[in-house]
Amino acid sequence: MRKIPNHGTLRMTKVAYPLGLCLGLFIYVVYIKWHRASATQAFFTVAGAASGARWGQQARSSLGSTTRGHEVFYGIMFDAGSTGTRVHVFQFSQPPGETPTLTHETFKALKPGLSAYADDVEKSAQGIQELLDVAKQEIPFDFWKVTPLVLKATAGLRLLPGEKAQKLLQKVKEVFKASPFLVGDDCVSIMNGTDEGSLKTPGRSSVGMLDLGGGSTQITFLPQVEGTLQASPPGHLTALQMFNRTYKLYSHSYLGLGLMSARLAILGGVEGKPVKDGKDLVSPCLSPGFKGEWEHAEITYRISGQKAGSLHELCASRVSEVLQNKVHRTEEVEHVDFYAFSYYYDLAASVGLIDAEKGGSLVVGDFEIAAKYVCRTLETQPHSSPFVCMDLTYITLLLQEFGFPRDKVLKLTRKIDNVETSWALGAIFHYIDSLNREKSPAL
C-alpha cells in the first residue's frame, strides 16, 4: 500500500491569523499599503506598534542603542501550529518622531508540531531550545533581557484534551523561563479565537483578510453597511477602540474548517478518533480505485476513492454537506479589498494560478476552474497529490459560502511592500503594547 504524506507539507509558511492577536498586523498592513504613499492623508498608523514603541524606548533607554538616529528593538514570537513549531525573530526600527517599521525578520520552522509530544512532553523541550538558539544568534546580547519572548498555540493544541495541552505549554514555559529573554507570566498560551480587526483610511475601501490554516479558517473586515452589523450572528462582531473612537469589526474564526480538519470531515472521519477495525475512509473526492494512507493529528487513516463518475460533481456534493450551515454569509464582502493567505496561497501556487514566489491576484472562480480541471484529470490518471481535487473544491465552496461571487478579486501574497505578512507580527505588537500599558498606564 502506498503511503500518502500529510499535505500539511504543502509550503505553509504561515498558519493562521488567530483572532485576538492579529490586530497589530491588520493595522500594520493598512499602514504600509497606504500611509507611505499618502502620509498627509493617512488616518491610521500602527496603534499597537506606536504604544509598543513607547515601552521599547523605556527599555532601550538603559542601553542607549540607536542606529543612524533610529531606535532599534526586537521581539520573538513562537507559532505552535498543527504541523510544526516556528520562531519569528523581528527587528524594528523607529526614526525619531515616526512610527516603527519592521526592518528584518528571521524565521525557522521545525516539525512535527507540539501536539506530537502530547504523550512525552519532555521531548518537546529540545525543539523549543533549538529555536531559542536561533533567536540568540540574531539578537545582540545587550538586547536579550528587554526582548519579549512569547509562544501562541493555534488550532493544533486546541484540539488536544485540555490536560495534555496544558502539560505541553507548562514545559515550554519552563524552557522560556530559563532563557535570557524577557518572559512574562502570560508568555505561553493557546489562542481563543476572539477580537480580530481591519482598518480603513478616508476615501479608500476597507481591507479584509482571509486565512486558511490546518485546523481553522478566519475572516476579518471592517463593515461599512449597517445591515452587516445587524445581521451578524453572536461572536462575529468585536469592538476596537482607537484614537478615542470605537469601530465595530466583523471577525470570526471557524475551528474545524481549516484545510486538514476539513479533509478529515470530507473523508468521513472524526477529529481525534481512529477508525474502528481499521476500515478505510472512503471519499468521492479521491480518484476511483485509489488506496493509500494519510496521517492527521498523529493518527494514520486508510483512505480510498469511490467508484467512477464525475469526480468534481461528486466531490462538490460531499463538500457542500460538510459546509452546510457552518459558515455565515455576508454580501458586503463583495465590496471589500481582501488579502488571502496560507493554504489559499499554497494551493493557488501549486496549480499555477499565481507565481509561487511573488504571489498575485485571481478571481474566486479561478479556484473552481482549477478544481474542475484537476478533478477531471484525476478520473483517468494519478496526480502527485491525491488531495488536490478535494482541496481546490473545498476552497471554492468555502469562499462561496462566505459570500464571495465568482468574479471577486482576491490578492494572494506573502509580503506587502516587502513586509512579510504574518500573524506573529501582529501578535508581538499586541504583546509589546500590553507591556507598555503595564509599565506606563497613563500613556
XYZ file of C-alpha atoms in Angstrom:
443
model
C 0.000 0.000 0.000
C 1.383 3.392 -0.979
C 1.715 5.831 1.944
C 0.499 9.344 1.219
C 2.280 12.143 3.061
C 0.301 14.563 5.189
C -0.026 17.540 2.905
C 0.270 19.857 5.782
C 3.633 19.682 3.975
C 2.338 21.971 1.273
C 4.505 25.036 1.730
C 2.552 26.632 4.508
C 4.913 29.156 5.978
C 2.153 30.955 7.841
C -0.515 29.018 9.626
C -3.440 31.057 10.768
C -4.331 34.597 11.641
C -5.514 33.966 15.180
C -8.319 36.235 16.221
C -7.326 38.422 19.121
C -3.670 38.777 18.160
C -3.748 39.911 14.539
C -4.996 43.419 15.091
C -1.490 44.829 15.075
C -0.815 43.124 11.757
C -4.027 44.450 10.196
C -3.150 47.969 11.230
C 0.403 47.453 10.032
C -0.790 46.197 6.644
C -3.005 49.241 6.225
C -0.101 51.461 7.220
C 2.399 50.058 4.736
C -0.236 49.820 1.986
C -1.462 53.419 2.167
C 0.335 55.565 4.729
C 3.685 55.655 2.945
C 2.063 56.675 -0.322
C -0.053 59.426 1.207
C 1.322 60.409 4.581
C -0.688 63.633 4.848
C -4.000 61.861 4.243
C -3.454 58.701 6.257
C -5.860 58.330 9.123
C -4.451 55.301 10.903
C -0.946 54.350 11.964
C 0.278 51.304 13.748
C -1.520 51.665 17.065
C -0.067 48.541 18.630
C 3.402 49.382 17.384
C 3.183 53.012 18.428
C 2.292 52.239 22.015
C 4.727 49.343 21.962
C 7.403 51.740 20.821
C 6.934 53.821 23.963
C 7.620 50.716 26.017
C 10.528 49.925 23.706
C 12.009 53.364 24.258
C 11.840 52.857 28.018
C 13.562 49.512 27.721
C 16.179 50.825 25.303
C 16.964 53.949 27.278
C 19.153 51.939 29.622
C 21.015 50.517 26.638
C 21.289 53.766 24.708
C 21.257 51.868 21.404
C 20.480 53.648 18.158
C 21.384 53.094 14.535
C 21.793 56.272 12.442
C 19.456 58.041 14.849
C 16.858 55.239 14.662
C 15.836 53.400 17.808
C 16.080 49.618 17.412
C 14.203 46.914 19.304
C 13.343 43.232 18.916
C 10.537 40.745 19.571
C 10.378 36.934 19.481
C 7.161 35.115 18.624
C 6.803 31.314 18.607
C 3.964 29.938 16.479
C 2.934 26.485 17.717
C 0.834 25.257 14.813
C -0.791 21.969 13.963
C 2.011 20.818 11.641
C 5.083 22.438 13.188
C 6.600 24.969 15.562
C 8.058 28.156 14.122
C 10.047 31.057 15.532
C 9.857 34.625 14.198
C 12.611 36.986 15.333
C 11.549 40.543 14.482
C 13.777 43.596 14.369
C 12.100 47.009 14.388
C 13.471 50.455 13.674
C 11.871 53.735 14.697
C 13.000 57.039 13.170
C 12.672 59.987 15.586
C 9.023 61.039 15.861
C 7.785 58.387 13.398
C 6.095 55.006 13.509
C 8.262 51.895 13.960
C 8.774 49.703 10.919
C 9.822 46.097 10.550
C 13.397 46.053 9.244
C 14.243 42.362 9.444
C 12.668 39.004 10.211
C 14.398 35.690 10.859
C 12.205 32.634 10.508
C 12.815 28.967 11.219
C 10.383 26.047 11.422
C 10.619 22.585 12.944
C 8.360 19.566 12.516
C 6.308 17.977 13.949
C 4.037 20.285 15.925
C 3.933 20.378 19.725
C 0.848 18.169 19.727
C 3.048 15.275 18.573
C 4.633 15.270 22.058
C 1.349 15.070 23.944
C 2.346 11.728 25.490
C 6.004 12.634 26.094
C 6.245 16.327 26.963
C 9.949 16.171 27.847
C 10.843 15.606 24.195
C 9.219 18.902 23.221
C 11.936 20.899 25.011
C 14.684 20.040 22.509
C 12.971 21.681 19.558
C 11.993 24.752 21.577
C 15.585 25.180 22.723
C 16.845 24.827 19.149
C 14.587 27.664 18.045
C 15.619 29.779 21.027
C 19.224 29.381 19.919
C 18.223 30.938 16.594
C 16.943 33.997 18.480
C 20.176 34.220 20.476
C 22.192 34.264 17.278
C 20.076 37.004 15.721
C 19.662 39.386 18.659
C 22.628 41.263 20.139
C 23.478 40.180 23.679
C 22.700 43.612 25.178
C 19.086 43.349 23.966
C 18.305 39.898 25.352
C 16.907 40.960 28.722
C 14.492 43.522 27.189
C 13.300 41.437 24.234
C 9.853 39.888 24.854
C 9.522 36.169 24.202
C 6.054 34.714 23.523
C 4.520 31.464 22.270
C 0.983 31.283 20.922
C -0.542 27.922 20.055
C -3.071 27.644 17.238
C -5.733 25.072 16.415
C -3.479 22.013 16.737
C -3.234 22.308 20.519
C -6.846 23.423 20.892
C -7.841 20.024 19.535
C -5.901 18.152 22.237
C -7.510 17.192 25.551
C -7.091 20.131 27.919
C -4.782 18.404 30.415
C -2.336 17.239 27.731
C -2.236 20.670 26.124
C -1.547 22.378 29.450
C 1.309 19.993 30.288
C 2.938 20.801 26.948
C 2.562 24.526 27.489
C 3.952 24.258 31.012
C 7.070 22.545 29.670
C 7.537 25.298 27.100
C 7.135 27.903 29.833
C 9.852 26.214 31.886
C 12.229 26.384 28.926
C 11.309 30.029 28.324
C 11.857 30.943 31.988
C 15.365 29.500 31.778
C 16.172 31.668 28.750
C 17.800 35.136 28.955
C 14.863 36.886 27.293
C 12.016 38.936 28.774
C 9.377 36.418 29.852
C 6.040 37.237 31.489
C 3.517 35.029 33.248
C 1.400 35.062 30.079
C 4.282 34.195 27.753
C 2.743 30.861 26.693
C -0.916 30.360 25.797
C -3.478 28.891 23.415
C -5.317 31.438 21.304
C -9.011 31.668 21.972
C -10.455 32.944 18.689
C -11.807 36.407 19.549
C -11.204 40.074 18.680
C -9.531 40.491 15.306
C -9.714 43.664 13.232
C -9.216 45.522 9.998
C -8.988 49.229 9.324
C -9.578 51.716 6.541
C -8.460 55.200 5.621
C -10.733 58.011 4.386
C -11.687 57.735 0.745
C -10.413 54.196 0.407
C -12.135 50.834 0.617
C -11.918 48.666 3.695
C -9.271 45.967 3.883
C -10.150 42.419 4.816
C -8.122 39.283 5.383
C -8.796 35.620 4.814
C -6.685 32.874 6.263
C -6.904 29.121 5.830
C -4.794 27.159 8.265
C -4.687 23.481 9.085
C -7.260 23.426 11.863
C -9.201 26.661 11.445
C -10.078 29.403 8.984
C -10.609 33.115 9.636
C -12.299 36.090 8.007
C -11.980 39.732 9.121
C -13.042 43.104 7.728
C -14.432 46.487 8.783
C -18.137 46.670 7.850
C -19.419 49.833 6.180
C -23.032 48.675 5.810
C -25.360 48.824 8.802
C -27.156 45.725 7.563
C -23.966 43.700 8.043
C -23.800 44.720 11.669
C -27.468 43.981 12.252
C -27.375 40.549 10.619
C -24.124 39.298 12.165
C -24.543 36.304 14.485
C -23.268 36.400 18.071
C -19.488 36.184 18.253
C -18.916 37.678 14.798
C -18.521 41.319 15.868
C -15.968 42.911 18.134
C -15.283 46.499 19.153
C -11.973 48.262 18.599
C -11.195 51.493 20.430
C -8.701 53.692 18.662
C -7.971 57.411 18.759
C -10.998 57.979 21.002
C -13.325 56.299 18.551
C -14.923 52.871 18.607
C -15.059 50.711 15.492
C -17.132 47.582 15.045
C -15.236 44.827 13.275
C -16.549 41.673 11.647
C -14.194 38.913 12.789
C -14.641 35.194 13.221
C -12.527 32.051 13.460
C -14.068 28.742 12.411
C -12.401 25.911 14.305
C -12.583 22.641 12.401
C -12.785 24.277 8.957
C -9.045 24.548 8.351
C -7.822 22.542 5.380
C -6.520 19.496 7.280
C -9.569 19.270 9.555
C -11.833 19.739 6.539
C -10.097 16.874 4.737
C -10.861 14.586 7.647
C -14.512 15.648 7.701
C -14.840 15.199 3.932
C -13.334 11.727 4.288
C -15.945 10.944 6.941
C -13.582 10.817 9.907
C -13.947 12.365 13.368
C -11.248 14.575 14.862
C -9.054 12.690 17.338
C -10.769 9.327 16.829
C -9.171 6.441 14.894
C -11.452 4.460 12.610
C -12.791 1.308 14.246
C -11.500 -2.027 12.945
C -9.021 -0.193 10.690
C -11.632 0.336 7.987
C -10.972 2.664 5.062
C -12.315 6.206 4.929
C -13.941 6.364 1.518
C -14.402 9.641 -0.333
C -15.810 10.700 -3.714
C -13.075 13.372 -3.784
C -10.318 10.791 -4.338
C -9.512 9.045 -7.611
C -11.603 5.951 -8.376
C -9.679 2.881 -7.259
C -7.205 4.928 -5.217
C -5.925 3.414 -1.956
C -3.415 4.865 0.455
C -2.744 6.185 3.937
C -2.935 9.690 5.362
C -1.692 10.940 8.719
C -3.504 13.714 10.561
C -3.039 14.812 14.181
C -0.826 11.774 14.841
C -3.461 9.314 13.624
C -2.943 7.312 10.435
C -6.054 6.717 8.335
C -6.519 4.285 5.485
C -8.232 6.123 2.650
C -9.681 5.121 -0.698
C -11.663 6.531 -3.602
C -15.153 5.631 -4.725
C -16.459 4.232 -7.978
C -16.017 6.118 -11.233
C -18.154 9.129 -12.005
C -17.895 12.887 -12.358
C -15.285 13.416 -9.669
C -15.833 17.164 -9.339
C -19.630 16.919 -9.087
C -19.481 14.107 -6.535
C -16.790 15.884 -4.535
C -18.631 19.220 -4.596
C -21.749 17.497 -3.285
C -19.799 15.958 -0.399
C -18.032 19.239 0.456
C -21.378 21.036 0.460
C -22.647 18.559 3.053
C -19.631 19.264 5.275
C -20.043 23.046 4.989
C -23.827 23.099 5.355
C -24.867 25.720 7.919
C -21.273 26.055 9.178
C -20.358 29.471 7.731
C -22.088 32.837 7.982
C -22.588 34.554 4.628
C -22.423 38.324 4.201
C -22.947 40.190 0.936
C -20.674 43.069 1.933
C -17.508 41.046 1.297
C -18.086 41.719 -2.405
C -17.102 45.354 -1.851
C -14.068 44.868 0.421
C -10.451 44.532 -0.773
C -9.395 41.125 0.540
C -5.979 39.588 1.024
C -5.803 35.783 1.327
C -3.012 33.832 2.972
C -1.675 30.409 3.951
C -3.353 27.490 2.179
C -5.212 29.847 -0.177
C -1.790 30.941 -1.395
C -0.225 27.479 -1.348
C -2.993 25.761 -3.315
C -3.168 28.554 -5.880
C 0.592 28.389 -6.370
C 0.635 24.586 -6.593
C -1.671 24.590 -9.646
C -0.166 27.638 -11.342
C -2.855 30.228 -10.592
C -0.234 32.561 -9.097
C 3.548 32.768 -9.067
C 4.890 30.575 -6.277
C 7.357 33.232 -5.106
C 5.703 36.536 -5.961
C 2.039 35.671 -5.444
C -0.572 37.541 -7.463
C -4.262 38.248 -7.894
C -7.030 35.946 -9.072
C -10.796 35.774 -9.041
C -12.675 33.314 -6.856
C -13.891 31.489 -9.948
C -10.293 30.568 -10.825
C -10.290 28.097 -7.934
C -13.388 26.438 -9.386
C -11.902 26.248 -12.884
C -8.737 24.682 -11.471
C -10.771 22.257 -9.352
C -12.794 21.049 -12.335
C -9.673 20.572 -14.448
C -7.728 18.698 -11.767
C -10.702 16.533 -10.785
C -11.302 15.599 -14.421
C -7.628 14.686 -14.802
C -7.732 12.515 -11.683
C -10.561 10.457 -13.167
C -8.115 8.843 -15.596
C -4.584 9.390 -14.242
C -2.817 9.797 -10.897
C -1.592 13.128 -9.518
C 1.345 13.934 -7.246
C -1.190 14.950 -4.589
C -4.288 12.752 -4.245
C -5.972 15.563 -2.283
C -5.669 18.346 -4.844
C -9.188 17.819 -6.245
C -10.645 17.775 -2.732
C -8.678 20.813 -1.543
C -9.485 23.032 -4.519
C -13.147 22.070 -4.385
C -13.232 22.830 -0.672
C -11.655 26.272 -1.112
C -14.070 27.063 -3.954
C -17.165 26.265 -1.908
C -15.817 27.802 1.302
C -15.329 31.153 -0.439
C -18.789 30.945 -1.966
C -20.262 30.172 1.464
C -18.596 33.310 2.833
C -20.454 35.254 0.146
C -17.722 35.912 -2.412
C -19.015 35.996 -6.006
C -17.066 34.137 -8.682
C -15.715 37.383 -10.167
C -14.433 38.727 -6.835
C -10.710 39.557 -6.974
C -8.504 38.275 -4.155
C -4.903 39.329 -3.575
C -2.674 36.414 -2.608
C 0.676 37.395 -1.173
C 3.275 36.632 1.449
C 4.667 40.151 1.510
C 3.154 43.614 1.237
C 5.676 46.312 0.373
C 8.457 43.832 1.247
C 6.987 43.203 4.713
C 6.273 39.541 5.462
C 2.589 39.064 6.306
C 2.458 37.011 9.462
C 0.009 36.908 12.361
C 3.113 36.629 14.536
C 3.989 40.225 13.641
C 0.636 41.444 14.913
C 0.929 39.214 17.953
C 4.267 40.630 19.037
C 2.911 44.182 18.608
C -0.019 43.173 20.800
C 2.285 41.787 23.464
C 4.646 44.772 23.463
C 1.593 47.024 23.698
C 0.409 45.141 26.783
C 3.847 45.520 28.369
C 3.710 49.209 27.638
C 0.314 49.551 29.322
C 1.513 47.674 32.386
C 4.606 49.846 32.734
C 3.011 53.157 31.726
C -0.769 53.008 32.303
C -1.099 56.767 31.789
C 0.193 56.625 28.213
